[in-house]
CSV table of C-alpha atoms and ligand atoms in Angstrom, one decimal:
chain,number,residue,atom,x,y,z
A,10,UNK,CA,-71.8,20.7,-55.0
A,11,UNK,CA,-69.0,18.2,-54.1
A,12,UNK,CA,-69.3,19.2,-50.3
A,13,UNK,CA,-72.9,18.5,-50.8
A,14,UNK,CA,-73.0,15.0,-51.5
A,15,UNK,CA,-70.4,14.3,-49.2
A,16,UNK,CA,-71.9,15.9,-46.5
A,17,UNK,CA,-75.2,13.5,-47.2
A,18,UNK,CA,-72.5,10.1,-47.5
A,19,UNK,CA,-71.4,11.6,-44.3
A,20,UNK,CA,-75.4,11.9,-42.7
A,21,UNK,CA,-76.3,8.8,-43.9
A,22,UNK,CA,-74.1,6.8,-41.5
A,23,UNK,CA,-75.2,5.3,-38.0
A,24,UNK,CA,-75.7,8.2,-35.2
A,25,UNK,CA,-76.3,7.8,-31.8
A,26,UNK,CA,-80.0,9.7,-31.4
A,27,UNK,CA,-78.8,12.0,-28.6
A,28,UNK,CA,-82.7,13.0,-28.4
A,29,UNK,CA,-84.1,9.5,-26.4
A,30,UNK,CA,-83.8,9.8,-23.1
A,31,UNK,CA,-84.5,6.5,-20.4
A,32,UNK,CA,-86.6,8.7,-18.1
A,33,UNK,CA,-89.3,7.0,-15.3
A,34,UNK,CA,-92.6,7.2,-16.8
A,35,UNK,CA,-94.0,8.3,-13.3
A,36,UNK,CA,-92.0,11.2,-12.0
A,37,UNK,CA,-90.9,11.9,-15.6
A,38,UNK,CA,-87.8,13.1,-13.7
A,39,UNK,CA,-84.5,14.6,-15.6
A,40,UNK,CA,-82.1,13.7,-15.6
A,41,UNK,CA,-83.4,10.4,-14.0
A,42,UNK,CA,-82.6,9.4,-10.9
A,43,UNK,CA,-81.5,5.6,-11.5
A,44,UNK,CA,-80.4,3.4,-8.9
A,45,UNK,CA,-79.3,-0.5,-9.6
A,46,UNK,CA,-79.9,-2.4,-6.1
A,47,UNK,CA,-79.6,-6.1,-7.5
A,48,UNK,CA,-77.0,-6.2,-10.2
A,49,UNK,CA,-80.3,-7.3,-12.8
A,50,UNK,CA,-82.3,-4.9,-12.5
A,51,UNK,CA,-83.0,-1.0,-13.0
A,52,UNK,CA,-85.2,1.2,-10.3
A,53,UNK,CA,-86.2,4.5,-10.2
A,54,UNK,CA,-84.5,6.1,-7.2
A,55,UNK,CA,-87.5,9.0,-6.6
A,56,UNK,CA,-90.5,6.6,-6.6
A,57,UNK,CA,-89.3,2.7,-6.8
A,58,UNK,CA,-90.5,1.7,-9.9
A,59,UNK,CA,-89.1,-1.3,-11.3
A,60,UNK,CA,-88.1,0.3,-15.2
A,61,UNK,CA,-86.6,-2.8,-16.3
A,62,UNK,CA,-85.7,-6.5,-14.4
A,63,UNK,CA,-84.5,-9.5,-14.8
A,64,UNK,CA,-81.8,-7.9,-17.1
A,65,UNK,CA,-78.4,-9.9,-17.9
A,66,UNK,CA,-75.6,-9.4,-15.6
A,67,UNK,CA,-72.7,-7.9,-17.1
A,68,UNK,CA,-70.3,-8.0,-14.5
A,69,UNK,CA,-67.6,-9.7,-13.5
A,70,UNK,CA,-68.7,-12.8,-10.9
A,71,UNK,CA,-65.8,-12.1,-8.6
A,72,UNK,CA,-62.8,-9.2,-7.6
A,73,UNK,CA,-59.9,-10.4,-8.3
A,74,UNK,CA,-56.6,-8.6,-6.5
A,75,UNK,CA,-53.7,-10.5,-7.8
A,76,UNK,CA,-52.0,-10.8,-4.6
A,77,UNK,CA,-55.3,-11.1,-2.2
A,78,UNK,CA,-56.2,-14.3,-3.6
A,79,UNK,CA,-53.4,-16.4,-3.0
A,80,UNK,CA,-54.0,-18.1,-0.3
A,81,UNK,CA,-57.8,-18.1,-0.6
A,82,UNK,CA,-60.1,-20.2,-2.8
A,83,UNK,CA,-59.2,-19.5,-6.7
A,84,UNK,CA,-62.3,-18.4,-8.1
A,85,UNK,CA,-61.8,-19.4,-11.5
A,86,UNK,CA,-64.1,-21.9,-13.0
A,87,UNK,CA,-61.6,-23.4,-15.3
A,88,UNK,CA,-58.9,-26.2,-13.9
A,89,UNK,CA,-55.5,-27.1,-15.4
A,90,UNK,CA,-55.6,-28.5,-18.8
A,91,UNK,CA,-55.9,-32.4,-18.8
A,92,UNK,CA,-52.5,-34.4,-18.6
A,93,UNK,CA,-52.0,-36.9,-21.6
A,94,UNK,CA,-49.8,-39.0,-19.6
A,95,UNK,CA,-52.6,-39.9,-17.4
A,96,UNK,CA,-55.3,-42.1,-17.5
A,97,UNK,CA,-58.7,-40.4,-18.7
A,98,UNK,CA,-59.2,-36.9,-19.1
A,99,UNK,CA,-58.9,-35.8,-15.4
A,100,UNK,CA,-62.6,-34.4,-15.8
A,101,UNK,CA,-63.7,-36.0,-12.6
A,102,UNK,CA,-65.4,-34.5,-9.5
A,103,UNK,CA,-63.4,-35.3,-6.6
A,104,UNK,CA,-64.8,-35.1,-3.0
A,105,UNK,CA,-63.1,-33.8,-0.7
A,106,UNK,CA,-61.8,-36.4,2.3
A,107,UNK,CA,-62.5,-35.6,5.9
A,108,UNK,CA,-66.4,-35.6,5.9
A,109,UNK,CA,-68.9,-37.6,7.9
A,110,UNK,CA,-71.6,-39.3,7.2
A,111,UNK,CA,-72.8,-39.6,2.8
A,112,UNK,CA,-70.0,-37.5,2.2
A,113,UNK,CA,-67.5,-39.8,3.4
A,114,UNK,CA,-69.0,-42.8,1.9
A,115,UNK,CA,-69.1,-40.8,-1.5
A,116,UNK,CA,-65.3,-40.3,-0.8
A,117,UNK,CA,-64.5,-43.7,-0.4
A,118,UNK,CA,-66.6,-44.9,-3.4
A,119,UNK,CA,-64.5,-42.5,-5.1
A,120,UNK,CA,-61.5,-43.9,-3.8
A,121,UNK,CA,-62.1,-47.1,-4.9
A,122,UNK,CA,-62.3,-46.1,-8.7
A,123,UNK,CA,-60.4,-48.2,-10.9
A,124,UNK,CA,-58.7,-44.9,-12.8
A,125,UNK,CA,-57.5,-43.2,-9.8
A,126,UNK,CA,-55.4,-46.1,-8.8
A,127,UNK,CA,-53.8,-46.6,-12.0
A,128,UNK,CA,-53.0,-43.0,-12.1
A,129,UNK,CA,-51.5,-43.1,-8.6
A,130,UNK,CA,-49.2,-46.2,-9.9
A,131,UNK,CA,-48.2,-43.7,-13.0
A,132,UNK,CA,-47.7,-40.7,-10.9
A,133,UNK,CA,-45.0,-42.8,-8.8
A,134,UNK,CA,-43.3,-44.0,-12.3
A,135,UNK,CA,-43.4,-40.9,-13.7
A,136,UNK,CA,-41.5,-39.2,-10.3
A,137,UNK,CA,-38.8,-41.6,-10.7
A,138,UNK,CA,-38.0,-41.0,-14.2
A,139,UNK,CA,-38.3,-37.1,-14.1
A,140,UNK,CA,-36.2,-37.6,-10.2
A,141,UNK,CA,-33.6,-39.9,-12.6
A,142,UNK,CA,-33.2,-37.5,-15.2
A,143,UNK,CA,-32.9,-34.6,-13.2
A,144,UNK,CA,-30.4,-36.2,-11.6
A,145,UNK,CA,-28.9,-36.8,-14.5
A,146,UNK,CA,-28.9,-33.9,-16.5
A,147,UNK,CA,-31.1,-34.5,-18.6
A,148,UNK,CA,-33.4,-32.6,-21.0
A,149,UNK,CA,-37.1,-32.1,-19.8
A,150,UNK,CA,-38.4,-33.5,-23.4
A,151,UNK,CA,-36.0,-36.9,-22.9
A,152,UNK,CA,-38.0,-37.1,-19.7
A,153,UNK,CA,-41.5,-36.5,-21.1
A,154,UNK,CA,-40.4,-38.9,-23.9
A,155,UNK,CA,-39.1,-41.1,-21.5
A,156,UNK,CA,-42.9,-40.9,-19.7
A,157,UNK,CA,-44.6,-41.1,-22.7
A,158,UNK,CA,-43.0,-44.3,-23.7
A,159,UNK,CA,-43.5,-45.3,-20.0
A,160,UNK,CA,-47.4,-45.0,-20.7
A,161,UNK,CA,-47.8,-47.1,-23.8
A,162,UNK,CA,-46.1,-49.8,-22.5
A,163,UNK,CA,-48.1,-49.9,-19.1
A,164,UNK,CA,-51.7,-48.6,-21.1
A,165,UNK,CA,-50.5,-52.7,-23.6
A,166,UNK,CA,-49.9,-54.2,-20.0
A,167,UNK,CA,-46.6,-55.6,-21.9
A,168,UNK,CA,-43.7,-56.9,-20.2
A,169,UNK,CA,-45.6,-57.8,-17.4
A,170,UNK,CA,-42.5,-60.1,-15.9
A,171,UNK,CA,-40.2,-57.0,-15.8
A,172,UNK,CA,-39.7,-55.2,-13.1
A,173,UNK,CA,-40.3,-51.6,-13.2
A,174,UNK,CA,-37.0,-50.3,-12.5
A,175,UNK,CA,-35.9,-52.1,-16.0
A,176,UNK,CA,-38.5,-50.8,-17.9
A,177,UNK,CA,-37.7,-46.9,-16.7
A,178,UNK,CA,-34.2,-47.9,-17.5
A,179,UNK,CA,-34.9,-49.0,-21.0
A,180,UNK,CA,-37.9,-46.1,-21.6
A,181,UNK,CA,-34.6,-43.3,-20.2
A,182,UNK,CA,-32.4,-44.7,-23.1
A,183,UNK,CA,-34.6,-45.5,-25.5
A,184,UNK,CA,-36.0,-41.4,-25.1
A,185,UNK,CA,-32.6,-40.4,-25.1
A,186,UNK,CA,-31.9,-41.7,-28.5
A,187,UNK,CA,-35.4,-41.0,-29.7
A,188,UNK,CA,-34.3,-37.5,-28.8
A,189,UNK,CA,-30.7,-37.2,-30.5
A,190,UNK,CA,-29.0,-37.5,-27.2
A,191,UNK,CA,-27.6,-40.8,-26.6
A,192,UNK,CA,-26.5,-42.1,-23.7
A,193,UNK,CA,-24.6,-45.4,-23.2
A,194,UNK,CA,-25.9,-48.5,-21.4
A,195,UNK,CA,-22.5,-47.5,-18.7
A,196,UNK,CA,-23.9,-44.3,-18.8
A,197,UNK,CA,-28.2,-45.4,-17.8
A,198,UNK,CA,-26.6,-48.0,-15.5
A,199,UNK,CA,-24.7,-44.8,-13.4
A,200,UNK,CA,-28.2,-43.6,-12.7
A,201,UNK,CA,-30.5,-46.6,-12.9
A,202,UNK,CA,-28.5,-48.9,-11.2
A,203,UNK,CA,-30.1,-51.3,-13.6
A,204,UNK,CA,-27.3,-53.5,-14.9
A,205,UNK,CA,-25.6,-52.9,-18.6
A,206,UNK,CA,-27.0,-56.3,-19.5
A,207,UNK,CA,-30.3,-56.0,-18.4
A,208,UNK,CA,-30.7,-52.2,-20.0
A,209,UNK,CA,-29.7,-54.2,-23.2
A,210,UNK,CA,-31.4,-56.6,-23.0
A,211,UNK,CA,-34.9,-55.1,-22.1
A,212,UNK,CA,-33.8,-52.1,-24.9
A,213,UNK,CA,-34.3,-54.7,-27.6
A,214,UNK,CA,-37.6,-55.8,-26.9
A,215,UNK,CA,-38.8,-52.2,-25.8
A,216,UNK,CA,-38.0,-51.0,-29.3
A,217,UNK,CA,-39.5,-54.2,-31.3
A,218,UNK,CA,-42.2,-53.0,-29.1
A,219,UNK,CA,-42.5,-49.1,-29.9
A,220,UNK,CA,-42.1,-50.0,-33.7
A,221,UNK,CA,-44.9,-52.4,-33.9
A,222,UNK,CA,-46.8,-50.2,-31.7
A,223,UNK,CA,-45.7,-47.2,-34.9
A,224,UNK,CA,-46.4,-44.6,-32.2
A,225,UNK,CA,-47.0,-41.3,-32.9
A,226,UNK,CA,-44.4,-39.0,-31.0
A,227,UNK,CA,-45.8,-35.7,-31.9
A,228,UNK,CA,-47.9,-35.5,-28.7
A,229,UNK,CA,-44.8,-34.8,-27.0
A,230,UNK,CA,-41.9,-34.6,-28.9
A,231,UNK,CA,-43.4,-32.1,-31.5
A,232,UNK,CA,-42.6,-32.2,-34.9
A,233,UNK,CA,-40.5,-35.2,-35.1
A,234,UNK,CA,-43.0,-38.0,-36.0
A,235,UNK,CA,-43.5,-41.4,-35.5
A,236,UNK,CA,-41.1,-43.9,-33.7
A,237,UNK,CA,-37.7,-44.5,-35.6
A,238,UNK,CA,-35.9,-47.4,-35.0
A,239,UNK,CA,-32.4,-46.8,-34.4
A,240,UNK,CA,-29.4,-48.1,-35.4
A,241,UNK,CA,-27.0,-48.4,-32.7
A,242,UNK,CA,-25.4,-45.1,-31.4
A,243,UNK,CA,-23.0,-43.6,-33.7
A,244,UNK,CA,-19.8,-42.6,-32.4
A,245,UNK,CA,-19.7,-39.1,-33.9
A,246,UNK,CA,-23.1,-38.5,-32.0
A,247,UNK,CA,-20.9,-39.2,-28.7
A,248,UNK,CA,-18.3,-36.5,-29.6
A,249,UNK,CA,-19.5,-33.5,-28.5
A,250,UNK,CA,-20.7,-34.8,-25.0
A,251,UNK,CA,-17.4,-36.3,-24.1
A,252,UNK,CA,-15.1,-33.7,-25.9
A,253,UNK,CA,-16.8,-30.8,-23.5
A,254,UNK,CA,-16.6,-33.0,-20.6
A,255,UNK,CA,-12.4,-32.9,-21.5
A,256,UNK,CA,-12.5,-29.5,-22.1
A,257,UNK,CA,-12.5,-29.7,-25.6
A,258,UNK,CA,-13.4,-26.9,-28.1
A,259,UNK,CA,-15.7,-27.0,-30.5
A,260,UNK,CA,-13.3,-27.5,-33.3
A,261,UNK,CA,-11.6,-30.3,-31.7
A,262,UNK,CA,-14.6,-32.8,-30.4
A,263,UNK,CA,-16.0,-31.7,-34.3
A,264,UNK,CA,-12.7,-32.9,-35.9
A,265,UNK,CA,-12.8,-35.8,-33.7
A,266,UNK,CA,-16.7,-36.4,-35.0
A,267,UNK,CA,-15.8,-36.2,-38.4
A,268,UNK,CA,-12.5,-38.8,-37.6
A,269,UNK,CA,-14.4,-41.7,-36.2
A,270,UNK,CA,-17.4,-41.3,-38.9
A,271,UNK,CA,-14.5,-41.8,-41.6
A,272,UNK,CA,-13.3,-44.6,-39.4
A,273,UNK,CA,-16.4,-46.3,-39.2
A,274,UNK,CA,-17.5,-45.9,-42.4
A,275,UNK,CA,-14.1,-47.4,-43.9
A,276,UNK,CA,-14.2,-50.8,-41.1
A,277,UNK,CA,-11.1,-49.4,-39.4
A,278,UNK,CA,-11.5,-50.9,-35.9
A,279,UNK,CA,-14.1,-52.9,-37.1
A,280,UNK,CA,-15.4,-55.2,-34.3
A,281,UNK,CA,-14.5,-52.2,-31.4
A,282,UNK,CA,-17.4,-51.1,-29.8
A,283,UNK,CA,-18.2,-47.3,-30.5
A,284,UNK,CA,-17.2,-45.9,-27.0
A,285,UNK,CA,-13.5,-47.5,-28.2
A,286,UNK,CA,-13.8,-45.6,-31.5
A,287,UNK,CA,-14.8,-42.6,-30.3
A,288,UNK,CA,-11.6,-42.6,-27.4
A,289,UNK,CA,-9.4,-43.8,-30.4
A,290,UNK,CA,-10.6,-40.9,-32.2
A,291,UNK,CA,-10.4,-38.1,-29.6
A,292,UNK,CA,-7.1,-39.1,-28.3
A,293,UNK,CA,-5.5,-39.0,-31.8
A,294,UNK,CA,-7.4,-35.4,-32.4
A,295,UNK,CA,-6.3,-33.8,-29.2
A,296,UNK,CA,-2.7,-34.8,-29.6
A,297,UNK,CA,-3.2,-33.6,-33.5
A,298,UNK,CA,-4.6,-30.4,-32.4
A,299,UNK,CA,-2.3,-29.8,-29.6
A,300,UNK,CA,-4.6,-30.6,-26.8
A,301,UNK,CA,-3.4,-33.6,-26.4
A,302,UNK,CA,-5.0,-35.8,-23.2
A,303,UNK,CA,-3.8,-39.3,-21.8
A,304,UNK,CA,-5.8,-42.1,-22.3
A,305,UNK,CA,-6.5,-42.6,-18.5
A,306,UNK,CA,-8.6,-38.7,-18.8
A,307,UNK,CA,-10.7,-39.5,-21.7
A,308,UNK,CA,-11.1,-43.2,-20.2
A,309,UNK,CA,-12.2,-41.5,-16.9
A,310,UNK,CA,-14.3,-40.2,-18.8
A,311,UNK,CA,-15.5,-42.7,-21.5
A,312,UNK,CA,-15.9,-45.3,-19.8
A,313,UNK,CA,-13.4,-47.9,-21.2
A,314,UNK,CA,-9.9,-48.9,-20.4
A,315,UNK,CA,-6.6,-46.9,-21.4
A,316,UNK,CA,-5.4,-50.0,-22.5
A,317,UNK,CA,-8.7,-50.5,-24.7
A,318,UNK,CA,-7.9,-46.8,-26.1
A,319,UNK,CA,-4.1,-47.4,-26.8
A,320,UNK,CA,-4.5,-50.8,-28.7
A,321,UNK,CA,-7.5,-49.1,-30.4
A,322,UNK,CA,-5.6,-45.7,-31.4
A,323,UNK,CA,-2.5,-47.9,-32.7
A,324,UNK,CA,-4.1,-49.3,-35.5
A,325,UNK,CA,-5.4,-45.7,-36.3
A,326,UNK,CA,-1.4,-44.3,-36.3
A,327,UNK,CA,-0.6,-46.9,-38.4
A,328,UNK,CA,-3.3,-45.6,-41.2
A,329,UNK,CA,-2.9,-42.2,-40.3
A,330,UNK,CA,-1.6,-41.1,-43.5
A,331,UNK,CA,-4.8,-42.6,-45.1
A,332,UNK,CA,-7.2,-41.2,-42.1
A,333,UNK,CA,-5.5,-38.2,-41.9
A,334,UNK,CA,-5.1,-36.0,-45.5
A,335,UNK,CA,-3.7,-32.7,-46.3
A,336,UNK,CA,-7.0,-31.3,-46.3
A,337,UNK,CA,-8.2,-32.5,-43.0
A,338,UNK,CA,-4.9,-31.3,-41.0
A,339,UNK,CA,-4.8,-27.7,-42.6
A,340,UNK,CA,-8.9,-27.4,-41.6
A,341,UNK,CA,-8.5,-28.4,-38.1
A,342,UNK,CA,-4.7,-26.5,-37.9
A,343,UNK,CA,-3.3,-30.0,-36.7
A,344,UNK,CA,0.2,-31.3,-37.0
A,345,UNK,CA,0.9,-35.0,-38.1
A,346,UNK,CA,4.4,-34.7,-35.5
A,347,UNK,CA,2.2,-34.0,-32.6
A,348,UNK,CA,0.8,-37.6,-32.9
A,349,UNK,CA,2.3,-39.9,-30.0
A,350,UNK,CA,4.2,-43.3,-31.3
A,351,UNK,CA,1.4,-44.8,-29.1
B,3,LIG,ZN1,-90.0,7.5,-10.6
């Protein structure tokens, strides 16, 4: 009884009827001889009656053989997805240059469209800060940041006055620490050739700017939303950049991190610029770690004077028993008589 009703559950379900055949109603041929001339519609290959027409085309429009098409025309129908850094949503037709006659007027009427040029004017800004970052080694979000920034401030026509060269200069750092990589001005000015003054100065009113603006950065940047106005660079953010360019391990540019955060947070070398602090602080770790490196390499590499770095780091010796506990030598292995009078 039980493989009874299951067999019937079984029968009850959908079944291809295996009995209905498509035959021509004419020749009643079988099996029927079917022949599909135009890809919508279905003849009978005996007699040439039309069985069915104007049926929908099921396949594909075009071959495609991955390596065939690459120099030919790309078949697709689809274009690249639209650019937010650009003006409009890049859904226009452009004609193609080189015609005679109504074509070629059409193409210049084109031409002459107001969103095209403005785009062409972004295009070149946007090459010269993704050419200056590249050059500089730096990250491909900084650079979209740094474009992004680029935009708003040429989509407000602000800082009309400037020149643009300042305005990249100030979008690179201002992206840089938007990003959690800071550069210094010394550092922009290397690449920009945009002088330290001028970077700072135009940095000020750029990020007034962004914050009234309260842009939204998740367009590029991703999760990190909203524009944060930034407090100047801290030195321990500075650490790890110049510590690798010594040759520094990770231990050592970290100890030196967590040295000039104490220093700054407690006003030693209050009034020193953070590049100092952060030289101070590296040139007493590396000694304490023994690492040690003259203040000529890490001003090399810093950016300010060995003289800067030796007045700077003898106000730390003379607190070192305050900046330097028990606790902080034994993590970092360090050893207090490795520290240099000067
Ligand atoms: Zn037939």
């Amino acid at each position: 009884m039980a493989t009874t009703t299951a067999t019937s559950a079984v029968g009850s379900e959908w079944k291809k009827n295996l009995s209905a055949h498509v035959i021509c109603p004419e020749c009643k041929e079988f099996p029927p001889n079917l022949e599909f001339p135009g890809s919508h519609e279905t003849v009978c290959g005996s007699c040439g009656l039309v069985l069915a027409d104007r049926e929908i085309d099921v396949h594909s429009e075009w071959r495609t053989f991955s390596n065939d098409d690459q120099n030919n025309d790309d078949p697709s129908r689809v274009g690249e997805t639209s650019n937010i850094l650009l003006n409009g949503n890049q859904l226009e037709t452009s004609i193609a240059g080189g015609a005679t006659g109504a074509a070629r007027q059409l193409y210049r009427a084109q031409n002459k469209l107001s969103s095209e040029k403005s785009n062409k004017s972004l295009m070149a800004a946007y090459k010269e800060i993704g050419a200056l970052c590249d050059g500089f080694n730096i990250q491909k979000i900084v650079a979209d940041t740094a474009k992004y920034l680029f935009k708003i401030v040429d989509d407000h026509k602000a800082f009309k006055g400037k020149s643009q060269d300042v305005i990249i200069a100030g979008c690179i750092f201002i992206a840089c620490r938007q990003c959690q990589a800071p550069r210094t001005f010394s550092e922009i000015f290397a690449v920009t050739k945009v002088s330290r003054k001028e970077i700072g100065r135009i940095y000020k009113s750029l990020e007034k700017f962004f914050t009234a603006q309260n842009i939204e950065r998740t367009a590029i940047v991703g999760a990190d939303a909203g524009f944060k106005q930034t407090t100047s660079t801290k030195p321990s953010d500075l650490c790890e950049r110049f510590g690798t360019f010594l040759g520094l391990d990770y231990r050592t540019w970290n100890a030196a991190a967590t040295l000039s955060d104490k220093v700054t947070k407690d006003g030693d070398l209050a009034g020193r610029s953070p590049l100092s602090i952060v030289a101070a602080c590296i040139y007493m770790i590396s000694h304490l770690c023994g690492v040690p490196k003259s203040a000529k390499e890490i001003s090399n590499v810093v950016g300010v004077s060995d003289g800067t770095i030796r007045g700077a780091y003898k106000q730390l010796y003379s607190e070192r028993d305050r900046l330097l506990t028990d606790d902080f030598i034994a993590k970092v292995n360090g050893d207090k008589a490795n520290l240099p009078q000067s």
